[in-house]
Amino acid sequence: TRTFLDVKEYPDPEVQRDRVLTLEEWQEKWVSRKIGFHQEQGHKLLKKHLDTFLKGGNGLRVFFPLCGKAVEMKWFADLGHSVVGVEISELGIREFFTEQNLSYSEEPITEIPGAKVFKSSKGNISLYCCSLFDLPRANIDKFDRIWDRGALVAVNPGDRERYVDVVLSLTRKGFHYLLAILSYDPTKYAGPPFYVPDAEVKKLFGSLCNIHCLEKVDVFEERHKSWGIDYIVEKLYLCTE
């Protein structure tokens, strides 16, 4: 079979630079059930590289930027870690707790008008319903681990540097940041998820992190044909201090 794992990167990383989705458009995706990004079985590469990511740590604080209703949040909580996520869709957050059979409470976040935090009864999962860029105002403390799947690839390309600045500002010493990005022909599909070239990862993280590519996999599925593309490769990076 033909493999695209060593496919040449598209030479113009700026091709999607002006694409902008509003927070309202993301909320509408949840209402209209356009949530093809949600993985009901969780992420295969995360399972495979979990030991590398956790590195034997106990009681870690794990951050899920743009978390949606990611099932992995329950995985980490069940392993004894505490999980914090941020998501603009209240619908997505409520579905997470309902689908995972977790009772929860909700309360307003005084520092961010209109925002709420949803907490599991055990207190080990806290999901903030607000813009990620507002989150630092909530004084949420720092994190040992960050699982970024569907976050950097969803942020408007023009906001990436600001996004990485915010997320890295929330890391503790010795952090591990696991990042999944996608590679495809960006002239054929406008995103999201957006195309993030290797050079962009180096530009965004290189001055503050060691970057190691753990794996590349062909993730092309039937549904991707409707995007007008004929290949899509997922790359998993581990960024450390």
PDB file of C-alpha atoms in Angstrom, residues 90-180:
ATOM      1  CA  GLU A  90     -21.319  23.907  27.924  1.00  0.00           C
ATOM      2  CA  LEU A  91     -23.163  21.199  25.997  1.00  0.00           C
ATOM      3  CA  GLY A  92     -19.901  19.279  25.464  1.00  0.00           C
ATOM      4  CA  ILE A  93     -18.998  19.519  29.157  1.00  0.00           C
ATOM      5  CA  ARG A  94     -22.408  18.314  30.333  1.00  0.00           C
ATOM      6  CA  GLU A  95     -22.286  15.418  27.857  1.00  0.00           C
ATOM      7  CA  PHE A  96     -18.908  14.358  29.250  1.00  0.00           C
ATOM      8  CA  PHE A  97     -20.242  13.985  32.785  1.00  0.00           C
ATOM      9  CA  THR A  98     -23.462  12.315  31.634  1.00  0.00           C
ATOM     10  CA  GLU A  99     -21.758   9.847  29.285  1.00  0.00           C
ATOM     11  CA  GLN A 100     -19.099   8.953  31.877  1.00  0.00           C
ATOM     12  CA  ASN A 101     -21.768   8.457  34.568  1.00  0.00           C
ATOM     13  CA  LEU A 102     -20.247  11.080  36.827  1.00  0.00           C
ATOM     14  CA  SER A 103     -22.260  13.292  39.131  1.00  0.00           C
ATOM     15  CA  TYR A 104     -21.107  16.914  39.151  1.00  0.00           C
ATOM     16  CA  SER A 105     -21.779  20.401  40.419  1.00  0.00           C
ATOM     17  CA  GLU A 106     -21.432  23.744  38.669  1.00  0.00           C
ATOM     18  CA  GLU A 107     -20.570  27.199  39.904  1.00  0.00           C
ATOM     19  CA  PRO A 108     -19.822  30.592  38.345  1.00  0.00           C
ATOM     20  CA  ILE A 109     -16.212  31.749  38.016  1.00  0.00           C
ATOM     21  CA  THR A 110     -16.124  35.144  39.668  1.00  0.00           C
ATOM     22  CA  GLU A 111     -12.983  36.296  37.834  1.00  0.00           C
ATOM     23  CA  ILE A 112     -14.491  35.622  34.371  1.00  0.00           C
ATOM     24  CA  PRO A 113     -17.989  37.077  33.823  1.00  0.00           C
ATOM     25  CA  GLY A 114     -20.374  34.526  32.289  1.00  0.00           C
ATOM     26  CA  ALA A 115     -17.978  31.596  32.789  1.00  0.00           C
ATOM     27  CA  LYS A 116     -18.657  28.467  34.868  1.00  0.00           C
ATOM     28  CA  VAL A 117     -16.688  25.570  36.261  1.00  0.00           C
ATOM     29  CA  PHE A 118     -18.133  22.047  36.398  1.00  0.00           C
ATOM     30  CA  LYS A 119     -16.633  19.720  39.011  1.00  0.00           C
ATOM     31  CA  SER A 120     -17.032  15.986  39.489  1.00  0.00           C
ATOM     32  CA  SER A 121     -18.348  14.986  42.914  1.00  0.00           C
ATOM     33  CA  LYS A 122     -15.011  13.376  43.752  1.00  0.00           C
ATOM     34  CA  GLY A 123     -13.335  16.686  42.930  1.00  0.00           C
ATOM     35  CA  ASN A 124     -10.738  15.125  40.622  1.00  0.00           C
ATOM     36  CA  ILE A 125     -12.145  16.547  37.367  1.00  0.00           C
ATOM     37  CA  SER A 126     -12.784  20.283  36.883  1.00  0.00           C
ATOM     38  CA  LEU A 127     -13.952  21.561  33.496  1.00  0.00           C
ATOM     39  CA  TYR A 128     -13.995  25.285  32.848  1.00  0.00           C
ATOM     40  CA  CYS A 129     -16.558  26.628  30.402  1.00  0.00           C
ATOM     41  CA  CYS A 130     -14.888  29.734  28.970  1.00  0.00           C
ATOM     42  CA  SER A 131     -12.366  30.868  26.375  1.00  0.00           C
ATOM     43  CA  LEU A 132      -8.936  29.347  26.916  1.00  0.00           C
ATOM     44  CA  PHE A 133      -7.463  32.835  26.648  1.00  0.00           C
ATOM     45  CA  ASP A 134      -9.481  33.914  29.714  1.00  0.00           C
ATOM     46  CA  LEU A 135      -8.567  30.854  31.785  1.00  0.00           C
ATOM     47  CA  PRO A 136      -5.415  32.207  33.523  1.00  0.00           C
ATOM     48  CA  ARG A 137      -7.636  34.799  35.251  1.00  0.00           C
ATOM     49  CA  ALA A 138      -9.265  31.934  37.187  1.00  0.00           C
ATOM     50  CA  ASN A 139      -6.039  31.207  39.122  1.00  0.00           C
ATOM     51  CA  ILE A 140      -6.065  27.514  38.284  1.00  0.00           C
ATOM     52  CA  ASP A 141      -2.511  26.717  39.435  1.00  0.00           C
ATOM     53  CA  LYS A 142       0.082  24.900  37.297  1.00  0.00           C
ATOM     54  CA  PHE A 143       0.158  21.535  35.536  1.00  0.00           C
ATOM     55  CA  ASP A 144       2.550  18.587  35.336  1.00  0.00           C
ATOM     56  CA  ARG A 145       1.132  17.184  32.097  1.00  0.00           C
ATOM     57  CA  ILE A 146      -0.677  18.600  29.075  1.00  0.00           C
ATOM     58  CA  TRP A 147      -2.503  16.434  26.541  1.00  0.00           C
ATOM     59  CA  ASP A 148      -3.044  18.525  23.406  1.00  0.00           C
ATOM     60  CA  ARG A 149      -5.095  16.588  20.907  1.00  0.00           C
ATOM     61  CA  GLY A 150      -7.514  18.615  18.837  1.00  0.00           C
ATOM     62  CA  ALA A 151      -6.474  21.871  20.506  1.00  0.00           C
ATOM     63  CA  LEU A 152      -3.496  23.396  18.671  1.00  0.00           C
ATOM     64  CA  VAL A 153      -5.026  22.106  15.420  1.00  0.00           C
ATOM     65  CA  ALA A 154      -8.326  23.856  16.272  1.00  0.00           C
ATOM     66  CA  VAL A 155      -6.986  27.242  17.365  1.00  0.00           C
ATOM     67  CA  ASN A 156      -7.170  29.881  14.623  1.00  0.00           C
ATOM     68  CA  PRO A 157      -3.732  29.809  12.941  1.00  0.00           C
ATOM     69  CA  GLY A 158      -3.200  33.507  13.692  1.00  0.00           C
ATOM     70  CA  ASP A 159      -3.667  32.814  17.434  1.00  0.00           C
ATOM     71  CA  ARG A 160      -1.174  29.958  17.776  1.00  0.00           C
ATOM     72  CA  GLU A 161       1.647  31.910  19.402  1.00  0.00           C
ATOM     73  CA  ARG A 162      -0.754  33.442  21.911  1.00  0.00           C
ATOM     74  CA  TYR A 163      -2.206  29.997  22.583  1.00  0.00           C
ATOM     75  CA  VAL A 164       1.185  28.380  23.238  1.00  0.00           C
ATOM     76  CA  ASP A 165       2.190  31.312  25.478  1.00  0.00           C
ATOM     77  CA  VAL A 166      -0.922  30.798  27.620  1.00  0.00           C
ATOM     78  CA  VAL A 167      -0.627  27.015  27.826  1.00  0.00           C
ATOM     79  CA  LEU A 168       3.097  26.971  28.610  1.00  0.00           C
ATOM     80  CA  SER A 169       2.536  29.654  31.277  1.00  0.00           C
ATOM     81  CA  LEU A 170       0.448  27.033  33.103  1.00  0.00           C
ATOM     82  CA  THR A 171       3.219  24.399  33.279  1.00  0.00           C
ATOM     83  CA  ARG A 172       5.191  23.281  36.305  1.00  0.00           C
ATOM     84  CA  LYS A 173       8.885  22.502  36.343  1.00  0.00           C
ATOM     85  CA  GLY A 174       9.541  19.105  34.721  1.00  0.00           C
ATOM     86  CA  PHE A 175       6.340  19.206  32.632  1.00  0.00           C
ATOM     87  CA  HIS A 176       5.539  16.833  29.766  1.00  0.00           C
ATOM     88  CA  TYR A 177       3.457  18.240  26.904  1.00  0.00           C
ATOM     89  CA  LEU A 178       2.080  15.631  24.500  1.00  0.00           C
ATOM     90  CA  LEU A 179       0.968  17.143  21.209  1.00  0.00           C
ATOM     91  CA  ALA A 180      -0.911  15.564  18.291  1.00  0.00           C
TER      92      ALA A 180
END
